[in-house]
CSV table of C-alpha atoms in Angstrom, one decimal:
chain,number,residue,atom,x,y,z
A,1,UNK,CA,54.3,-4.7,-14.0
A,2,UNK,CA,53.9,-5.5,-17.4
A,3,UNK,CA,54.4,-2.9,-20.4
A,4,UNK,CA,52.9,-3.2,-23.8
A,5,UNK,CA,54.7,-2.9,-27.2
A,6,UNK,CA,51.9,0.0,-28.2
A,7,UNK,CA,51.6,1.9,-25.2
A,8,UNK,CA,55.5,2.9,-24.2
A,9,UNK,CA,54.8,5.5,-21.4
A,10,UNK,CA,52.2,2.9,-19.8
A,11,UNK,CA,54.5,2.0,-16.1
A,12,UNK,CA,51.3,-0.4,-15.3
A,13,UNK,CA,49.2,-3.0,-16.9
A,14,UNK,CA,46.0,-4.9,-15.9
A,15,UNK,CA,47.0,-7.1,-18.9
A,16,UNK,CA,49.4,-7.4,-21.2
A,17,UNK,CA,46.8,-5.8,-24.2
A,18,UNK,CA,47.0,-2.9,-25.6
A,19,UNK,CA,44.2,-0.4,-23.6
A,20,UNK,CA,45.1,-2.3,-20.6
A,21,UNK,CA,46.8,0.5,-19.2
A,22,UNK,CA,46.3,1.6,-15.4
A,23,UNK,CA,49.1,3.8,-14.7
A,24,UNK,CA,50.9,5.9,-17.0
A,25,UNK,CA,54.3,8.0,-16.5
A,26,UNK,CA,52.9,11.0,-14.6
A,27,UNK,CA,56.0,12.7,-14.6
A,28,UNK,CA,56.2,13.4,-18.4
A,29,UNK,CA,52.2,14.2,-18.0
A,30,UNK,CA,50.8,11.3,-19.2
A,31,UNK,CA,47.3,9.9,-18.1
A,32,UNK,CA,45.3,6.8,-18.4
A,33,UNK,CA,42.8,7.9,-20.8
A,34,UNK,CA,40.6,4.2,-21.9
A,35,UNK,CA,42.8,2.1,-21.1
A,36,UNK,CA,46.1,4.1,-22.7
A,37,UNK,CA,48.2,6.4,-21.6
A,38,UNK,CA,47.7,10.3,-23.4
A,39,UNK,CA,49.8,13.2,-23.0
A,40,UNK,CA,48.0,16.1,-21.9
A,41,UNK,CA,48.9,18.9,-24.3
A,42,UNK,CA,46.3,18.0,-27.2
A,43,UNK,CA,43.6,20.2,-28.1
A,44,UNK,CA,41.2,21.5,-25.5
A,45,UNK,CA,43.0,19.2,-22.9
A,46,UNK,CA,44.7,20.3,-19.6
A,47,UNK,CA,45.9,19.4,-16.4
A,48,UNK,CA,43.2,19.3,-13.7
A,49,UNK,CA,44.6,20.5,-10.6
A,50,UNK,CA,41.6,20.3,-8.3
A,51,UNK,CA,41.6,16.6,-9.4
A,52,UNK,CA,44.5,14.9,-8.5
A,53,UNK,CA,46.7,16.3,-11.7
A,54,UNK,CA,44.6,14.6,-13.9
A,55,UNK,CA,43.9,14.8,-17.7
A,56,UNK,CA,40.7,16.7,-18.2
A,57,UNK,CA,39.0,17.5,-21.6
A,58,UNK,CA,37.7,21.4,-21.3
A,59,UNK,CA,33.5,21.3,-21.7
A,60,UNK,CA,33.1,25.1,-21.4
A,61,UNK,CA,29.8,25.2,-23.6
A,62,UNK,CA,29.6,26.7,-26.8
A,63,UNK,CA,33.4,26.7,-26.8
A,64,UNK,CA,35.1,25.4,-29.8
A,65,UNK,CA,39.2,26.5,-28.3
A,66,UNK,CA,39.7,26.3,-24.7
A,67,UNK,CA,42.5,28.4,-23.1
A,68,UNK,CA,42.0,26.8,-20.1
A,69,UNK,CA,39.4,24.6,-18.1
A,70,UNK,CA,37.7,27.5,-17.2
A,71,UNK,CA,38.5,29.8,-19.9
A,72,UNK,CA,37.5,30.0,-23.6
A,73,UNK,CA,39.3,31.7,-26.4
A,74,UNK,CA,37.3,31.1,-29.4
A,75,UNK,CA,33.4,30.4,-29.7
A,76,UNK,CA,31.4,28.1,-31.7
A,77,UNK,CA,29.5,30.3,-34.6
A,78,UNK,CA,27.1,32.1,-33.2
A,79,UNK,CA,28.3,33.1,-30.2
A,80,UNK,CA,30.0,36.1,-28.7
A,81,UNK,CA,33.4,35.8,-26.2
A,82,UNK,CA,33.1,37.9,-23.1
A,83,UNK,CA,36.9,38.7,-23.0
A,84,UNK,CA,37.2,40.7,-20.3
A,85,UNK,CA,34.8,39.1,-18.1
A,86,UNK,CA,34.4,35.3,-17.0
A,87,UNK,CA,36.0,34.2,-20.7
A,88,UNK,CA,32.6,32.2,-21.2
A,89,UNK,CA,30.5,32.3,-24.5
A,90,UNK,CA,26.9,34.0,-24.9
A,91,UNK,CA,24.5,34.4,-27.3
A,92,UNK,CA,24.6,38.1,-29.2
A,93,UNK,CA,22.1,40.0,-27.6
């Protein structure tokens, strides 16, 4: 196991480089995102948990704020929220 200087919640290394990273400290919710390890709590990021726990990027289209992988909260301009539907954006019709 090697750990590099940059990357302090990498537990795993391929390498000693920086982006080298293979597994990350899971229990503090980080994940091997290119090589280095991310916390999942940034913007429009959440924790996948019909894929192993992982750290998943919301692509809901036309979304511009996620409130979950499944759910939007705020829509690109242009676009209307269905709150009290599927939480999914549409054009106004």
């Amino acid at each position: 196991q090697y750990r590099t200087m940059a990357d302090t919640n990498c537990v795993t290394c391929n390498n000693g480089s920086i982006g080298g990273c293979i597994l990350c400290n899971t229990a503090s919710k980080y994940y091997v995102v290119n090589g280095s390890c991310v916390l999942c709590n940034g913007v429009n990021m959440f924790i996948n948990i019909t894929n192993n726990y992982t750290c998943t990027l919301c692509t809901i289209p036309y979304c511009t704020t996620c409130s979950s992988l499944i759910a939007c909260s705020v829509c690109n301009s242009g676009y209307v929220l269905n709150s009290t539907g599927d939480r999914l954006c549409y054009t106004c019709s």
